[in-house]
Short mmCIF file of C-alpha atoms and ligand atoms in Angstrom, two decimals:
data_model
loop_
_atom_site.label_atom_id
_atom_site.label_comp_id
_atom_site.label_asym_id
_atom_site.label_seq_id
_atom_site.Cartn_x
_atom_site.Cartn_y
_atom_site.Cartn_z
CA MET A 1 -15.99 -6.64 20.89
CA ILE A 2 -13.55 -9.27 19.68
CA THR A 3 -9.94 -8.16 19.70
CA PRO A 4 -8.42 -8.91 16.30
CA ALA A 5 -5.43 -11.21 16.14
CA PRO A 6 -2.05 -9.47 16.12
CA LEU A 7 -0.48 -8.94 12.71
CA PRO A 8 0.65 -12.26 11.24
CA ALA A 9 4.19 -13.08 12.30
CA PRO A 10 5.07 -16.65 11.33
CA LYS A 11 8.57 -17.67 12.28
CA ILE A 12 10.69 -17.39 9.13
CA THR A 13 13.86 -19.40 8.56
CA THR A 14 16.34 -20.14 5.77
CA PRO A 15 17.46 -23.75 6.15
CA GLU A 16 20.39 -24.84 4.03
CA GLN A 17 19.00 -28.22 3.21
CA VAL A 18 15.62 -29.62 2.36
CA THR A 19 14.07 -31.65 5.14
CA ALA A 20 10.75 -33.13 4.16
CA THR A 21 8.45 -31.88 6.90
CA GLY A 22 5.07 -30.17 6.71
CA VAL A 23 3.88 -28.77 3.42
CA MET A 24 6.53 -28.49 0.72
CA VAL A 25 6.21 -25.94 -2.09
CA CYS A 26 8.08 -26.08 -5.36
CA PHE A 27 7.82 -24.15 -8.60
CA ALA A 28 7.01 -25.28 -12.12
CA VAL A 29 8.15 -23.25 -15.11
CA GLN A 30 7.55 -23.37 -18.82
CA ALA A 31 10.32 -23.21 -21.39
CA ASP A 32 10.05 -20.07 -23.50
CA LYS A 33 9.46 -22.11 -26.67
CA SER A 34 6.89 -24.87 -26.60
CA SER A 35 9.04 -26.79 -29.09
CA GLU A 36 11.61 -27.46 -26.37
CA LYS A 37 11.68 -31.01 -25.14
CA LYS A 38 11.29 -30.28 -21.46
CA TYR A 39 8.52 -27.73 -21.85
CA VAL A 40 7.49 -27.95 -18.20
CA SER A 41 10.11 -28.41 -15.53
CA ILE A 42 10.13 -28.42 -11.77
CA ASP A 43 12.72 -26.37 -9.96
CA ARG A 44 14.96 -28.30 -7.49
CA ILE A 45 13.21 -31.55 -8.39
CA ASP A 46 16.34 -33.58 -7.62
CA GLU A 47 16.05 -32.71 -3.97
CA LEU A 48 12.60 -34.21 -3.63
CA GLU A 49 11.87 -37.73 -2.44
CA THR A 50 11.76 -40.30 -5.22
CA SER A 51 8.06 -40.99 -4.71
CA ALA A 52 7.25 -37.29 -5.13
CA LYS A 53 9.42 -37.09 -8.25
CA THR A 54 7.55 -39.95 -9.84
CA ALA A 55 4.19 -38.41 -8.98
CA LEU A 56 5.27 -35.09 -10.50
CA ALA A 57 6.58 -36.68 -13.67
CA GLN A 58 3.23 -38.40 -14.15
CA LEU A 59 1.25 -35.24 -13.54
CA ILE A 60 3.35 -33.35 -16.05
CA GLN A 61 2.98 -36.18 -18.52
CA SER A 62 -0.80 -36.22 -18.17
CA GLY A 63 -1.03 -32.43 -18.50
CA GLU A 64 -2.30 -31.95 -14.95
CA ILE A 65 0.69 -29.73 -14.22
CA GLU A 66 1.30 -27.26 -17.05
CA GLY A 67 3.55 -24.79 -15.22
CA LYS A 68 1.30 -21.91 -16.27
CA SER A 69 1.52 -18.67 -14.37
CA GLY A 70 -1.07 -18.74 -11.59
CA GLU A 71 -1.48 -22.51 -11.59
CA ILE A 72 -1.40 -24.15 -8.15
CA VAL A 73 -1.62 -27.94 -7.85
CA GLN A 74 -1.55 -29.98 -4.66
CA VAL A 75 0.13 -33.36 -4.95
CA ALA A 76 0.03 -36.24 -2.46
CA THR A 77 3.60 -37.43 -1.96
CA GLY A 78 3.12 -40.62 0.01
CA HIS A 79 5.81 -39.29 2.34
CA PRO A 80 4.74 -39.58 6.01
CA SER A 81 6.23 -36.32 7.35
CA ALA A 82 5.57 -34.22 4.24
CA PRO A 83 2.36 -35.63 2.76
CA ILE A 84 1.54 -32.64 0.58
CA LEU A 85 3.57 -30.95 -2.09
CA VAL A 86 2.25 -27.77 -3.65
CA VAL A 87 3.40 -26.98 -7.16
CA ALA A 88 3.09 -23.33 -8.13
CA GLY A 89 3.30 -22.45 -11.83
CA LEU A 90 5.41 -19.47 -12.86
CA GLY A 91 5.04 -19.64 -16.63
CA LYS A 92 7.68 -18.39 -19.06
CA THR A 93 10.66 -16.16 -18.29
CA ALA A 94 8.93 -12.93 -19.29
CA GLN A 95 6.00 -13.68 -16.99
CA ARG A 96 8.18 -14.04 -13.93
CA THR A 97 8.10 -10.41 -12.84
CA ARG A 98 8.61 -9.20 -9.28
CA GLY A 99 4.90 -8.55 -8.90
CA LYS A 100 3.99 -12.03 -10.14
CA ILE A 101 6.48 -13.67 -7.81
CA LEU A 102 4.97 -11.81 -4.87
CA GLU A 103 1.48 -12.82 -5.99
CA THR A 104 2.55 -16.44 -6.31
CA GLY A 105 3.90 -16.52 -2.75
CA ALA A 106 0.67 -14.98 -1.50
CA ALA A 107 -1.59 -17.26 -3.55
CA VAL A 108 0.18 -20.40 -2.28
CA ILE A 109 -0.30 -19.31 1.32
CA ARG A 110 -3.94 -18.40 0.71
CA ARG A 111 -4.51 -21.95 -0.55
CA LEU A 112 -3.15 -23.33 2.71
CA VAL A 113 -4.67 -21.09 5.40
CA ASP A 114 -7.89 -23.10 5.60
CA LYS A 115 -6.20 -25.40 8.15
CA SER A 116 -3.71 -24.82 10.89
CA ARG A 117 -0.26 -25.80 9.55
CA ALA A 118 2.93 -26.09 11.52
CA GLU A 119 5.40 -25.55 8.70
CA ILE A 120 5.50 -24.62 5.03
CA THR A 121 8.80 -24.96 3.20
CA PHE A 122 9.47 -23.21 -0.11
CA LEU A 123 12.12 -24.77 -2.35
CA VAL A 124 13.57 -21.90 -4.33
CA GLY A 125 15.89 -22.62 -7.22
CA ASP A 126 16.80 -20.95 -10.51
CA ALA A 127 13.20 -20.33 -11.55
CA ILE A 128 13.01 -17.23 -9.38
CA SER A 129 15.72 -14.66 -9.94
CA PRO A 130 17.58 -13.74 -6.72
CA GLU A 131 16.43 -10.09 -7.05
CA HIS A 132 12.89 -11.36 -6.62
CA HIS A 133 13.46 -13.58 -3.60
CA ASP A 134 12.41 -10.85 -1.19
CA ALA A 135 9.18 -10.39 -3.16
CA LEU A 136 8.37 -14.08 -2.70
CA VAL A 137 8.87 -13.80 1.05
CA ALA A 138 6.85 -10.57 1.18
CA GLY A 139 4.01 -12.25 -0.70
CA THR A 140 3.84 -15.18 1.71
CA LEU A 141 3.29 -12.64 4.49
CA THR A 142 0.67 -10.58 2.68
CA GLY A 143 -1.13 -13.86 1.97
CA CYS A 144 -1.42 -14.33 5.75
CA GLU A 145 -3.41 -11.12 6.30
CA GLY A 146 -7.04 -10.57 5.37
CA GLN A 147 -10.04 -8.47 6.28
CA HIS A 148 -11.75 -11.09 8.51
CA LEU A 149 -10.63 -9.33 11.68
CA TYR A 150 -13.82 -9.71 13.66
CA GLN A 151 -15.06 -13.21 12.92
CA SER A 152 -15.70 -15.25 16.05
CA GLU A 153 -15.10 -18.67 14.42
CA PRO A 154 -11.55 -18.76 13.11
CA ALA A 155 -11.58 -19.87 9.48
CA PHE A 156 -8.15 -18.58 8.59
CA PHE A 157 -4.97 -20.00 10.09
CA VAL A 158 -1.61 -18.29 9.83
CA PRO A 159 1.08 -20.98 9.44
CA GLU A 160 3.45 -21.19 12.40
CA LYS A 161 6.67 -21.49 10.42
CA LEU A 162 7.75 -20.57 6.91
CA ALA A 163 11.06 -21.82 5.57
CA PHE A 164 12.80 -20.67 2.39
CA VAL A 165 15.45 -23.05 1.12
CA GLY A 166 17.70 -21.30 -1.40
CA VAL A 167 16.93 -17.75 -0.26
CA SER A 168 19.64 -15.72 1.46
CA PRO A 169 19.05 -14.52 5.02
CA GLN A 170 19.27 -10.92 3.73
CA ALA A 171 16.60 -11.39 1.05
CA THR A 172 14.47 -13.16 3.61
CA ALA A 173 14.78 -10.31 6.11
CA GLU A 174 14.04 -7.71 3.42
CA GLY A 175 11.00 -9.64 2.26
CA GLU A 176 9.79 -9.97 5.82
CA THR A 177 10.14 -6.21 6.28
CA LEU A 178 8.26 -5.45 3.10
CA GLY A 179 5.46 -7.96 3.69
CA SER A 180 4.89 -7.02 7.31
CA SER A 181 4.90 -3.30 6.49
CA ILE A 182 2.32 -3.80 3.74
CA ASN A 183 0.25 -5.76 6.25
CA LEU A 184 0.48 -2.91 8.75
CA THR A 185 -0.88 -0.51 6.12
CA ARG A 186 -3.68 -2.93 5.28
CA ARG A 187 -4.57 -3.51 8.91
CA LEU A 188 -4.86 0.23 9.60
CA VAL A 189 -7.26 0.52 6.66
CA ASN A 190 -9.29 -2.61 7.39
CA GLU A 191 -10.03 -1.71 11.02
CA PRO A 192 -13.54 -0.25 11.48
CA PRO A 193 -13.67 3.55 11.32
CA THR A 194 -14.94 4.09 14.85
CA ILE A 195 -11.88 2.24 16.13
CA MET A 196 -9.39 3.72 13.67
CA ASN A 197 -10.24 7.37 14.33
CA PRO A 198 -7.58 10.13 14.11
CA THR A 199 -6.45 9.67 17.72
CA GLU A 200 -6.11 5.91 17.41
CA PHE A 201 -4.36 6.18 14.04
CA ALA A 202 -1.85 8.62 15.52
CA GLU A 203 -1.33 6.25 18.46
CA ARG A 204 -0.59 3.33 16.09
CA ALA A 205 1.85 5.47 14.14
CA LYS A 206 3.57 6.37 17.39
CA ILE A 207 3.85 2.72 18.43
CA MET A 208 5.41 1.89 15.06
CA ALA A 209 7.81 4.82 15.42
CA SER A 210 8.99 3.76 18.85
CA GLU A 211 9.50 0.17 17.64
CA GLU A 212 11.57 1.30 14.67
CA GLY A 213 13.45 4.16 16.33
CA LEU A 214 11.77 6.93 14.33
CA GLU A 215 11.09 10.42 15.65
CA CYS A 216 7.36 10.99 15.97
CA GLU A 217 5.49 14.19 16.63
CA ILE A 218 1.72 14.30 17.02
CA TRP A 219 -0.12 17.59 16.72
CA ASP A 220 -3.39 17.57 18.65
CA GLU A 221 -6.18 20.10 18.14
CA THR A 222 -4.51 22.72 20.37
CA ARG A 223 -1.24 22.44 18.48
CA LEU A 224 -3.05 22.44 15.13
CA GLU A 225 -4.72 25.67 16.21
CA LYS A 226 -1.40 27.18 17.20
CA GLU A 227 0.17 26.10 13.90
CA GLY A 228 -2.63 27.66 11.86
CA CYS A 229 -3.86 24.36 10.44
CA ARG A 230 -7.35 25.77 10.06
CA ALA A 231 -8.13 23.61 7.02
CA ILE A 232 -7.53 20.32 8.84
CA LEU A 233 -9.48 21.65 11.83
CA ALA A 234 -12.42 22.71 9.63
CA VAL A 235 -12.81 19.26 8.10
CA GLY A 236 -12.59 17.56 11.49
CA ARG A 237 -14.76 20.03 13.38
CA ALA A 238 -18.05 18.10 13.23
CA SER A 239 -16.50 14.93 14.58
CA THR A 240 -16.34 13.84 18.22
CA SER A 241 -12.86 12.44 17.36
CA PRO A 242 -10.64 15.48 16.95
CA PRO A 243 -8.13 15.76 14.09
CA ARG A 244 -4.40 15.03 14.32
CA LEU A 245 -1.27 15.56 12.29
CA VAL A 246 1.47 12.96 12.54
CA ILE A 247 5.07 13.76 11.60
CA LEU A 248 7.46 10.81 11.37
CA LYS A 249 11.15 11.39 10.80
CA TYR A 250 13.75 8.92 9.64
CA ASN A 251 17.34 10.13 9.45
CA GLY A 252 19.45 7.79 7.35
CA GLY A 253 21.01 10.37 5.05
CA GLY A 254 23.17 12.67 7.14
CA ASP A 255 22.55 16.36 6.44
CA GLU A 256 20.94 16.06 3.00
CA ALA A 257 17.50 17.62 2.46
CA PRO A 258 14.73 15.17 3.35
CA ILE A 259 12.18 13.58 1.07
CA ALA A 260 8.61 14.10 2.28
CA ILE A 261 5.86 11.52 1.89
CA VAL A 262 2.42 12.81 2.71
CA GLY A 263 -0.84 10.90 3.16
CA LYS A 264 -4.52 11.76 3.23
CA GLY A 265 -5.89 10.36 6.47
CA VAL A 266 -9.64 10.90 6.47
CA THR A 267 -10.51 8.10 8.87
CA PHE A 268 -14.13 8.19 7.73
CA ASP A 269 -15.63 10.23 4.90
CA SER A 270 -19.38 10.69 5.26
CA GLY A 271 -19.16 13.54 2.77
CA GLY A 272 -20.09 16.02 5.50
CA LEU A 273 -23.07 18.25 4.71
CA SER A 274 -22.62 17.31 1.03
CA ILE A 275 -23.45 13.87 2.35
CA LYS A 276 -22.70 10.74 0.37
CA PRO A 277 -25.44 8.22 -0.41
CA SER A 278 -25.01 4.92 1.48
CA ASP A 279 -23.55 3.16 -1.55
CA GLY A 280 -20.80 5.73 -1.79
CA MET A 281 -20.17 5.81 1.96
CA VAL A 282 -19.98 2.10 2.61
CA ASP A 283 -16.23 1.73 2.06
CA MET A 284 -15.21 5.15 3.36
CA LYS A 285 -13.17 3.73 6.22
CA CYS A 286 -10.59 3.33 3.45
CA ASP A 287 -10.21 7.09 3.09
CA MET A 288 -7.11 7.09 5.29
CA ALA A 289 -5.29 4.65 3.01
CA GLY A 290 -2.82 7.34 1.91
CA ALA A 291 -1.82 8.00 5.52
CA ALA A 292 -1.64 4.25 6.22
CA THR A 293 0.64 3.86 3.20
CA VAL A 294 2.94 6.51 4.67
CA VAL A 295 3.11 4.63 7.98
CA GLY A 296 3.82 1.29 6.28
CA ALA A 297 6.45 2.77 3.97
CA MET A 298 8.19 4.65 6.81
CA ARG A 299 8.39 1.42 8.77
CA ALA A 300 9.96 -0.45 5.86
CA ILE A 301 12.38 2.39 5.07
CA ALA A 302 13.56 2.44 8.69
CA GLN A 303 13.89 -1.34 9.00
CA LEU A 304 15.83 -1.53 5.75
CA GLY A 305 18.13 1.23 7.00
CA LEU A 306 17.95 3.14 3.70
CA LYS A 307 20.55 5.89 3.37
CA ARG A 308 18.10 8.77 2.99
CA ASN A 309 16.33 11.29 5.18
CA VAL A 310 12.61 10.80 4.95
CA ILE A 311 9.73 12.63 6.63
CA GLY A 312 6.29 11.07 6.67
CA LEU A 313 3.26 13.27 7.30
CA CYS A 314 -0.30 12.11 7.92
CA GLY A 315 -3.19 14.61 7.90
CA LEU A 316 -5.91 12.98 9.99
CA ALA A 317 -9.54 14.01 10.35
CA GLU A 318 -13.00 12.47 10.34
CA ASN A 319 -15.43 14.12 7.90
CA MET A 320 -18.76 14.16 9.75
CA ILE A 321 -21.91 16.18 10.29
CA SER A 322 -23.05 18.21 13.30
CA GLY A 323 -24.31 21.69 14.09
CA ASP A 324 -20.69 22.74 13.94
CA ALA A 325 -19.85 21.15 10.60
CA TYR A 326 -17.91 23.17 8.04
CA LYS A 327 -20.30 24.51 5.45
CA LEU A 328 -20.67 25.20 1.77
CA GLY A 329 -19.73 28.80 1.20
CA ASP A 330 -17.27 28.84 4.09
CA VAL A 331 -13.92 30.44 3.45
CA ILE A 332 -10.90 29.03 5.23
CA GLU A 333 -7.52 30.66 5.52
CA THR A 334 -5.15 27.72 5.21
CA ARG A 335 -1.85 27.47 7.07
CA SER A 336 -0.03 28.72 3.96
CA GLY A 337 -2.12 31.93 3.96
CA LYS A 338 -4.00 30.99 0.78
CA THR A 339 -7.76 31.18 1.20
CA ILE A 340 -10.08 28.44 0.02
CA GLU A 341 -13.79 28.55 -0.61
CA ILE A 342 -15.67 25.38 0.30
CA LEU A 343 -18.26 24.52 -2.33
CA ASN A 344 -18.56 20.82 -1.52
CA THR A 345 -17.73 19.37 1.90
CA ASP A 346 -17.17 15.98 0.26
CA ALA A 347 -14.06 17.35 -1.45
CA GLU A 348 -12.42 17.27 1.99
CA GLY A 349 -9.24 15.35 1.20
CA ARG A 350 -7.65 18.24 -0.67
CA VAL A 351 -8.60 20.56 2.21
CA VAL A 352 -6.82 18.35 4.74
CA LEU A 353 -3.86 17.99 2.39
CA ALA A 354 -3.58 21.77 1.89
CA ASP A 355 -2.28 22.18 5.45
CA THR A 356 -0.42 18.87 5.53
CA LEU A 357 1.52 19.75 2.36
CA ASP A 358 2.31 23.17 3.82
CA VAL A 359 3.88 21.54 6.88
CA ALA A 360 5.85 19.29 4.52
CA VAL A 361 7.14 22.30 2.55
CA GLN A 362 8.32 23.92 5.76
CA HIS A 363 10.85 21.08 6.15
CA LYS A 364 12.43 22.17 2.83
CA PRO A 365 12.20 18.74 1.20
CA SER A 366 13.96 17.93 -2.06
CA ALA A 367 10.77 16.20 -3.22
CA ILE A 368 7.24 15.57 -2.02
CA ILE A 369 5.15 12.52 -2.85
CA ASP A 370 1.58 12.54 -1.64
CA LEU A 371 -0.81 9.60 -1.62
CA ALA A 372 -4.54 10.04 -1.35
CA THR A 373 -7.82 8.27 -1.99
CA LEU A 374 -8.77 11.61 -3.47
CA THR A 375 -11.33 11.32 -6.25
CA GLY A 376 -13.95 9.01 -7.67
CA ALA A 377 -13.11 10.73 -10.95
CA CYS A 378 -9.71 9.04 -10.97
CA MET A 379 -11.48 5.68 -10.86
CA VAL A 380 -13.73 6.75 -13.72
CA ALA A 381 -10.62 7.64 -15.71
CA LEU A 382 -8.37 4.69 -14.91
CA GLY A 383 -10.46 1.93 -13.34
CA ASN A 384 -9.91 0.47 -9.92
CA GLU A 385 -6.52 -1.14 -10.36
CA VAL A 386 -4.48 1.80 -11.62
CA ALA A 387 -3.31 4.79 -9.60
CA GLY A 388 -3.32 8.26 -11.16
CA LEU A 389 -0.12 10.32 -11.11
CA MET A 390 -0.10 14.10 -11.38
CA THR A 391 3.03 16.17 -11.01
CA ASN A 392 4.83 19.49 -11.43
CA SER A 393 8.12 17.71 -12.21
CA ASP A 394 8.79 15.49 -15.22
CA ASP A 395 11.94 14.22 -13.54
CA LEU A 396 10.20 13.07 -10.41
CA CYS A 397 7.40 11.60 -12.48
CA ARG A 398 9.91 9.51 -14.40
CA THR A 399 11.78 8.22 -11.35
CA PHE A 400 8.60 7.39 -9.45
CA SER A 401 6.98 5.71 -12.46
CA ASP A 402 10.15 3.65 -12.93
CA ALA A 403 10.03 2.51 -9.32
CA ALA A 404 6.34 1.64 -9.58
CA GLY A 405 7.02 -0.19 -12.85
CA GLN A 406 9.72 -2.30 -11.25
CA GLU A 407 7.27 -3.26 -8.52
CA ASN A 408 4.50 -3.88 -11.07
CA GLU A 409 2.18 -1.44 -9.34
CA PRO A 410 0.41 0.26 -12.27
CA VAL A 411 0.46 4.07 -12.25
CA TRP A 412 -0.63 6.35 -15.09
CA GLN A 413 0.09 10.02 -15.53
CA LEU A 414 -2.72 12.52 -16.08
CA PRO A 415 -1.92 15.96 -17.54
CA MET A 416 -1.54 19.16 -15.54
CA PHE A 417 -1.88 21.74 -18.34
CA SER A 418 -2.15 25.30 -17.03
CA LEU A 419 -5.51 25.55 -18.80
CA TYR A 420 -6.92 23.68 -15.80
CA ASP A 421 -5.72 26.38 -13.37
CA GLU A 422 -8.73 28.64 -13.83
CA LYS A 423 -11.08 25.77 -13.00
CA VAL A 424 -10.17 26.01 -9.32
CA LYS A 425 -10.17 29.84 -9.15
CA SER A 426 -12.77 31.21 -6.74
CA LYS A 427 -14.78 34.41 -7.02
CA VAL A 428 -14.67 34.84 -3.26
CA ALA A 429 -11.36 33.34 -2.13
CA ASP A 430 -8.06 32.44 -3.82
CA ILE A 431 -9.23 28.98 -4.86
CA LYS A 432 -12.28 26.77 -4.47
CA ASN A 433 -12.31 23.13 -3.46
CA VAL A 434 -14.12 21.81 -6.55
CA GLY A 435 -13.56 22.18 -10.28
CA GLU A 436 -16.11 23.18 -12.90
CA GLY A 437 -18.65 20.37 -12.89
CA ARG A 438 -17.45 16.78 -12.86
CA TRP A 439 -15.09 16.98 -15.80
CA GLY A 440 -11.44 16.25 -15.16
CA GLY A 441 -12.15 15.79 -11.44
CA ALA A 442 -8.91 13.95 -10.66
CA ILE A 443 -6.90 16.73 -12.32
CA THR A 444 -8.73 19.68 -10.78
CA ALA A 445 -8.15 18.07 -7.36
CA ALA A 446 -4.43 17.86 -8.15
CA LYS A 447 -4.46 21.46 -9.41
CA PHE A 448 -5.87 22.49 -6.04
CA LEU A 449 -3.05 20.63 -4.24
CA GLU A 450 -0.41 22.19 -6.49
CA ASN A 451 -1.18 25.51 -4.80
CA PHE A 452 0.36 24.21 -1.57
CA VAL A 453 3.69 22.75 -2.70
CA GLY A 454 5.35 25.94 -3.94
CA GLU A 455 8.39 25.20 -6.10
CA THR A 456 9.08 21.81 -4.53
CA PRO A 457 9.19 18.94 -7.05
CA TRP A 458 6.03 17.04 -6.27
CA VAL A 459 4.15 13.93 -7.33
CA HIS A 460 0.55 13.31 -6.34
CA ILE A 461 -0.71 9.72 -6.48
CA ASP A 462 -4.47 9.27 -6.46
CA ILE A 463 -5.04 5.76 -5.06
CA ALA A 464 -8.86 5.95 -4.83
CA GLY A 465 -9.06 2.95 -7.19
CA PRO A 466 -6.35 0.51 -6.12
CA ALA A 467 -6.24 1.13 -2.33
CA PHE A 468 -9.33 -0.89 -1.50
CA ALA A 469 -10.76 -3.88 -3.36
CA ASP A 470 -14.39 -4.99 -3.60
CA SER A 471 -13.58 -8.60 -4.33
CA PRO A 472 -10.80 -11.04 -3.48
CA LYS A 473 -8.20 -12.41 -5.88
CA PRO A 474 -6.20 -15.62 -5.53
CA HIS A 475 -3.28 -13.62 -4.08
CA ARG A 476 -5.16 -11.27 -1.78
CA ASP A 477 -8.32 -10.82 0.19
CA ALA A 478 -10.78 -8.06 -0.64
CA GLY A 479 -10.43 -4.87 1.41
CA ALA A 480 -7.21 -2.94 1.87
CA THR A 481 -4.45 -3.78 -0.62
CA GLY A 482 -1.44 -1.88 0.74
CA VAL A 483 -0.79 -0.53 -2.76
CA MET A 484 2.21 1.83 -3.22
CA VAL A 485 4.15 0.79 -0.12
CA ARG A 486 6.49 -1.21 -2.36
CA SER A 487 6.80 1.55 -4.97
CA LEU A 488 7.60 4.15 -2.32
CA VAL A 489 10.27 1.98 -0.74
CA ARG A 490 11.78 1.19 -4.14
CA TRP A 491 11.78 4.86 -5.10
CA VAL A 492 13.44 5.98 -1.85
CA ARG A 493 15.96 3.17 -2.12
CA ASP A 494 16.92 3.94 -5.74
CA ARG A 495 16.99 7.72 -5.32
CA SER A 496 20.50 9.01 -5.75
N1 BES B 501 -12.81 9.94 -0.52
C1 BES B 501 -13.47 10.42 -1.69
C2 BES B 501 -12.93 9.80 -2.98
C3 BES B 501 -13.10 8.32 -3.11
C4 BES B 501 -14.19 7.81 -3.79
C5 BES B 501 -12.16 7.45 -2.62
C6 BES B 501 -14.33 6.45 -3.95
C7 BES B 501 -12.28 6.08 -2.78
C8 BES B 501 -13.38 5.58 -3.44
C9 BES B 501 -13.31 11.94 -1.79
O1 BES B 501 -13.20 12.61 -0.59
C10 BES B 501 -14.51 12.45 -2.47
O2 BES B 501 -15.58 12.33 -1.93
N2 BES B 501 -14.33 13.04 -3.64
C11 BES B 501 -15.41 13.60 -4.40
C12 BES B 501 -14.96 14.93 -4.92
C13 BES B 501 -16.06 15.75 -5.51
C14 BES B 501 -17.06 16.13 -4.44
C15 BES B 501 -15.48 16.99 -6.15
C16 BES B 501 -15.71 12.64 -5.54
O3 BES B 501 -14.79 12.05 -6.08
O4 BES B 501 -16.88 12.48 -5.85
MN1 MN B 502 -15.12 13.10 0.26
ZN1 ZN B 503 -12.50 11.57 1.01
#
């Protein structure tokens, strides 16, 4: 089998002056009122060669460059060492959000990866607010990673060097951290499921931890047994790849209580005996995206040196079928002591999370955030670009939603009225792993999870929709998106 290329790592620099070499990138903006004389203007235009300036002026004049958000125009400069100038439109002030800046960086790179390029230089002026400079850098990195990991003819070329004129070394480093951490998350998800099984996932988490100086504990099946993680073991029992639990610890906050981030890591979800049809199974390598998000976010948090204590937990299992598979009607005593009745083996994520959340609670965290590709119902409710948020804490909901809003990662709260509680009550055990019929499926799943967090303030993010994309967009390939890494980092960073 082909070994996939290592994660993209172009050399990134912050030159003080513009030297016209390789591909140059500049930004076009629109004035907020179309009545203004200079409706379209190019940032840092004075630093460009005269020939390029003339070409740009003509293209603006003729309406070829409008400066609209999302517009990308390639211009021939006539300059021998920098023959191509890319002009990326950013639109009006209100359109220039952090998310859009990131997308613009990514979209520009994705336009240029069809050929091998030695150097791409971004000229960054007033058009992009300094708080968003790191997002631009992050975007250029996410633009370098796609899902084409096993193609024998290279059709995608990561540029060797990226330069950012006008961006501080700190913003550049932070953007590099963010972009490369998102790419790590995406890579873990995009790898085929037989490669990225629980053991391999745990190994990759461990490698990341040793690179970033994090503590890392891996519970194998013997340890899981000893710890009473019978729910994780039940889900993983039919697989030839045994389950794992990964605990990552970052200590940046002295002796304060830690924050716990928890991820569903079902490395492949066949549905088990409640088997999925092929159409529903085809993308189920993505069912460990929550755990991959935890690994990516922990990496970024450590590299940024955030002043918090954070524990990352990944519950890892492969949901398969064999003579030993967990069955409908089975009752499992979870690590917490609560008993669960299994009425659908395809509702396995909540079963894995039951034990994983219990381990999190044992660390006495001040808050728990879990991320899971948990329910198709959440996609029915919100579509495939919006994550569902369910919580037992209005406060935590507000702070997390704020963080996600600042990063332009859409999240929408679904209610957790106590009237839903009875829908997960079991006649045989304490609770059952499905609700009543299909109705409110995202919420009944969250209600199940709520049983395992005790009094700890907790937010559950259902990323079944946004974690994995069917089709590409100008700023990203199809496949894993790395959604919520940025929101998590922002939330940890801003938490006082
Ligand atoms: N991993 C799936 C949810 C999912 C579906 C994620 C589509 C991403 C895309 C989960 O384990 C699952 O199968 N959920 C069931 C629950 C049901 C059996 C109660 C579902 O949503 O159908
Ligand atoms: Mn399932
Ligand atoms: Zn699943």
